[in-house]
Coordinates of C-alpha atoms in Angstrom, one line a residue:
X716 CA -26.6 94.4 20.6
X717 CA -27.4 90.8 22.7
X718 CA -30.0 88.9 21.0
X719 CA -32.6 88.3 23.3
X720 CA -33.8 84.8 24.0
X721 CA -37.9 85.6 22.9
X722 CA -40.1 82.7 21.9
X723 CA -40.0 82.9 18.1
X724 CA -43.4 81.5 16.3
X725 CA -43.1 78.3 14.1
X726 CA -45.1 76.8 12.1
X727 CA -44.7 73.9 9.4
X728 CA -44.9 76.1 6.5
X729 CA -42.6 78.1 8.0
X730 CA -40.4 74.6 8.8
X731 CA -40.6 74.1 5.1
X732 CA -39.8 77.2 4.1
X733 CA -36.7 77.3 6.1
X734 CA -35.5 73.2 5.3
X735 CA -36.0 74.1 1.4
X736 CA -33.6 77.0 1.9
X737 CA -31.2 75.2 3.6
X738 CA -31.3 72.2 1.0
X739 CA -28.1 71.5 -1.1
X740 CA -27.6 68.8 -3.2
X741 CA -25.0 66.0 -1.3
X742 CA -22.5 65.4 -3.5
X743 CA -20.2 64.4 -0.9
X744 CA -21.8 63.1 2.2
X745 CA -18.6 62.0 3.7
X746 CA -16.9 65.0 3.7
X747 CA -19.5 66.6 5.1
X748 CA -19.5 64.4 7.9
X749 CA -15.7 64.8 8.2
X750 CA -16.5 68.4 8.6
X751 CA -18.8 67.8 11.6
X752 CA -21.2 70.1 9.0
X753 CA -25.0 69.4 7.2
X754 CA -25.3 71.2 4.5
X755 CA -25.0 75.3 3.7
X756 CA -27.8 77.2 5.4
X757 CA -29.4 80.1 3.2
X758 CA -26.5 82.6 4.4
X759 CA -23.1 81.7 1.9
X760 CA -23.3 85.7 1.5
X761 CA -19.9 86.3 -0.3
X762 CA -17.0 88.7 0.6
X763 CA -19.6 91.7 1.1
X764 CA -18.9 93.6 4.2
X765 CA -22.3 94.5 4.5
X766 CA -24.1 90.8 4.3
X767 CA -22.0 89.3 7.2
X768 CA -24.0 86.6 9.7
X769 CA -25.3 88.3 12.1
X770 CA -27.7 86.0 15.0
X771 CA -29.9 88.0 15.5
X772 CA -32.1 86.2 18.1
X773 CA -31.4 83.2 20.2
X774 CA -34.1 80.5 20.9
X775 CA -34.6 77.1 23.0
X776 CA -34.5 75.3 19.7
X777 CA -32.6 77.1 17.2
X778 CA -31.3 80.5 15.5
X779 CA -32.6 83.5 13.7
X780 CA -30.0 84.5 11.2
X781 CA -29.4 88.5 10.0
X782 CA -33.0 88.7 11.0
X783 CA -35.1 87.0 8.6
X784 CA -34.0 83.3 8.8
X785 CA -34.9 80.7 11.2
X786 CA -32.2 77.5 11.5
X787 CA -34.2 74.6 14.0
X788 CA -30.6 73.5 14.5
X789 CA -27.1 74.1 16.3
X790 CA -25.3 76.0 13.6
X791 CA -21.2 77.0 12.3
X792 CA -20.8 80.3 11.5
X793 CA -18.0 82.2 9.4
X794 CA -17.8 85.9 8.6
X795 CA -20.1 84.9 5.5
X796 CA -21.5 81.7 5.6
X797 CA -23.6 79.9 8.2
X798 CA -24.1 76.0 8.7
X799 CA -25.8 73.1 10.2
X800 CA -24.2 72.1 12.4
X801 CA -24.0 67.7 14.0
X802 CA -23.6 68.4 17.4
X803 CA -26.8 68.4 19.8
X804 CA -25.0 68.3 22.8
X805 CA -21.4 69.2 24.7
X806 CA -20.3 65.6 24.6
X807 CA -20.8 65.9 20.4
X808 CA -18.3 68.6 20.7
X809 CA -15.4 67.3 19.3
X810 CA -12.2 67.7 17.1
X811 CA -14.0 66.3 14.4
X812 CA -17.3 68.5 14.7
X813 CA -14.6 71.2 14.4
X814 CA -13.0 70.6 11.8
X815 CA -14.3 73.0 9.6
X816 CA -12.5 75.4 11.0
X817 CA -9.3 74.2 10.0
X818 CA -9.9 74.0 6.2
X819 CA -11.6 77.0 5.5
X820 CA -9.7 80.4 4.0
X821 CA -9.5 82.8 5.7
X822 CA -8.6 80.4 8.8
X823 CA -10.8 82.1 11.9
X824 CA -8.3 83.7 14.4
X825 CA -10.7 82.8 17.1
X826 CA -13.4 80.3 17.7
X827 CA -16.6 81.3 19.8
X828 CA -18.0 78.0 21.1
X829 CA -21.4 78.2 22.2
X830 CA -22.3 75.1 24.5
X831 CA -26.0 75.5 25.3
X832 CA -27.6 77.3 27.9
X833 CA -25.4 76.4 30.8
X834 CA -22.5 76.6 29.3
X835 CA -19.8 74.2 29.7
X836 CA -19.5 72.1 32.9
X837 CA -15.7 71.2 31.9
X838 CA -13.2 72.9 29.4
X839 CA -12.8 71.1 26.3
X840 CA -9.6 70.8 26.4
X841 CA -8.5 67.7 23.3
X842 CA -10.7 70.5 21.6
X843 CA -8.4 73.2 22.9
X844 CA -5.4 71.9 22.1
X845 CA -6.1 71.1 18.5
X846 CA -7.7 74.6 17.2
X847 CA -4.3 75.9 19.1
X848 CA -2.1 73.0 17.2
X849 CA -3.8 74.9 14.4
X850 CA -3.2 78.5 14.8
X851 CA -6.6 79.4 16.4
X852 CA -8.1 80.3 19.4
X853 CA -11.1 78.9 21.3
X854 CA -13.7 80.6 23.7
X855 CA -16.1 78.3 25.6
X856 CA -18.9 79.8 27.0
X857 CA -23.0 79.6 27.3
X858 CA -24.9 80.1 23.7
X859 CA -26.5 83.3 24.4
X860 CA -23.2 84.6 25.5
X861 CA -21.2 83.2 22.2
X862 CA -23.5 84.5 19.8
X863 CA -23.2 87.9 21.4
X864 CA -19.5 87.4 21.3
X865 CA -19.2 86.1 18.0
X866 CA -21.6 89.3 16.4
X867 CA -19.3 91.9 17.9
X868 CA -16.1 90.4 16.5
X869 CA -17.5 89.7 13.3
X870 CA -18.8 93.4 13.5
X871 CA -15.6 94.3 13.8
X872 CA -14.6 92.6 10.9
X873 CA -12.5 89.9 12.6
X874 CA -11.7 86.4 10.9
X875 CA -14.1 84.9 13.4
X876 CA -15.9 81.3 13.5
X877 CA -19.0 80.7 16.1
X878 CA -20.3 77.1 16.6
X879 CA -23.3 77.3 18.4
X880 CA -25.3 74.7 20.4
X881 CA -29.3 75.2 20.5
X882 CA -29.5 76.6 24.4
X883 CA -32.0 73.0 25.2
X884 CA -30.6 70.1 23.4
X885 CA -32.6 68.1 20.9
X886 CA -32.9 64.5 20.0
X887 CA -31.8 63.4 16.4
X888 CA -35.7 62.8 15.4
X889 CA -36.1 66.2 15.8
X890 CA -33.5 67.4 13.4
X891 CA -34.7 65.2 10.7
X892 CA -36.1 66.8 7.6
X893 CA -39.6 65.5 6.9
X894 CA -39.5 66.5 3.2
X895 CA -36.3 64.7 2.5
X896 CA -38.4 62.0 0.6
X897 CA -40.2 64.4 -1.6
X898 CA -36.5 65.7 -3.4
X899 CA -35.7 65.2 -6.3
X900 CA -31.3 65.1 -5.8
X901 CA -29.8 66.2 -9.1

């Protein structure tokens, strides 16, 4: 089914909640970065068929995920596992945000590229080129319309990959975690 774009209620201990979740320990900041990726969100679910991502709602700032977490973020989704994701807006969509998609295994067959609520002006086509260089097909299209997209063919049990944009963009304050300080990185 499409998600539907409802307002979702937040609150900060919700915010916590969710950033605590999402919290993994940066061992290797660079190649995260390399990855265009932020850290694992909750969802590294495993090979089980029955725990695939799922979006199950769409929002101006973020993503509910298999229905019972919130990401405040533009996130990378695989069959099993969902991440933050760097990009904000269609101009951060590059081949190095996408890179991920290159080194995982399974490779996705097809990448679903969410680029906010418009969709995208122009084709991305360096983008394009490279995931095609690489074996794997892109679709470009408006958030709402990739996540919906993306849940079918990983319903379907597809080798799939979904990088989604929030549908309004935000500004790099606003993805920064206020509890960063109060961690204690092993």
């Amino acid at each position: 089914s499409k998600p539907g774009k409802r307002k979702l209620e937040w609150n900060d201990d919700m915010e916590r909640a969710v950033l605590q979740q999402m919290r993994v320990v940066d061992r290797d900041a660079a190649f995260q970065r390399e990855l265009g990726v932020g850290g694992a969100a909750a969802l590294s679910l495993g090979d089980d068929d029955r725990r695939r991502v799922a979006v199950s709602e769409v929002d101006a700032g973020g993503f509910e995920l298999n229905g019972d977490v919130f990401v405040p973020s533009a996130i990378a989704c695989l069959s099993h596992s969902a991440f933050l994701w760097r990009a904000r807006t269609p101009a951060d969509v590059t081949v190095d945000t996408l890179r991920l998609f290159t080194v995982v295994h399974p490779r996705p067959e097809i990448v679903v590229l969410g680029l906010g609520s418009r969709g995208p002006r122009q084709r991305l086509e360096a983008v394009e080129r490279f995931l095609k260089a690489e074996g794997i097909a892109l679709e470009q299209m408006d958030t709402a319309n990739a996540v919906h997209t993306f849940n079918i063919l990983n319903d379907e049990k597809r080798t799939v990959g979904g990088a989604f944009l929030t549908l309004e963009p935000r500004g790099a304050d606003e993805y920064a975690d206020p509890y960063a300080d109060r961690c204690a990185w092993a």
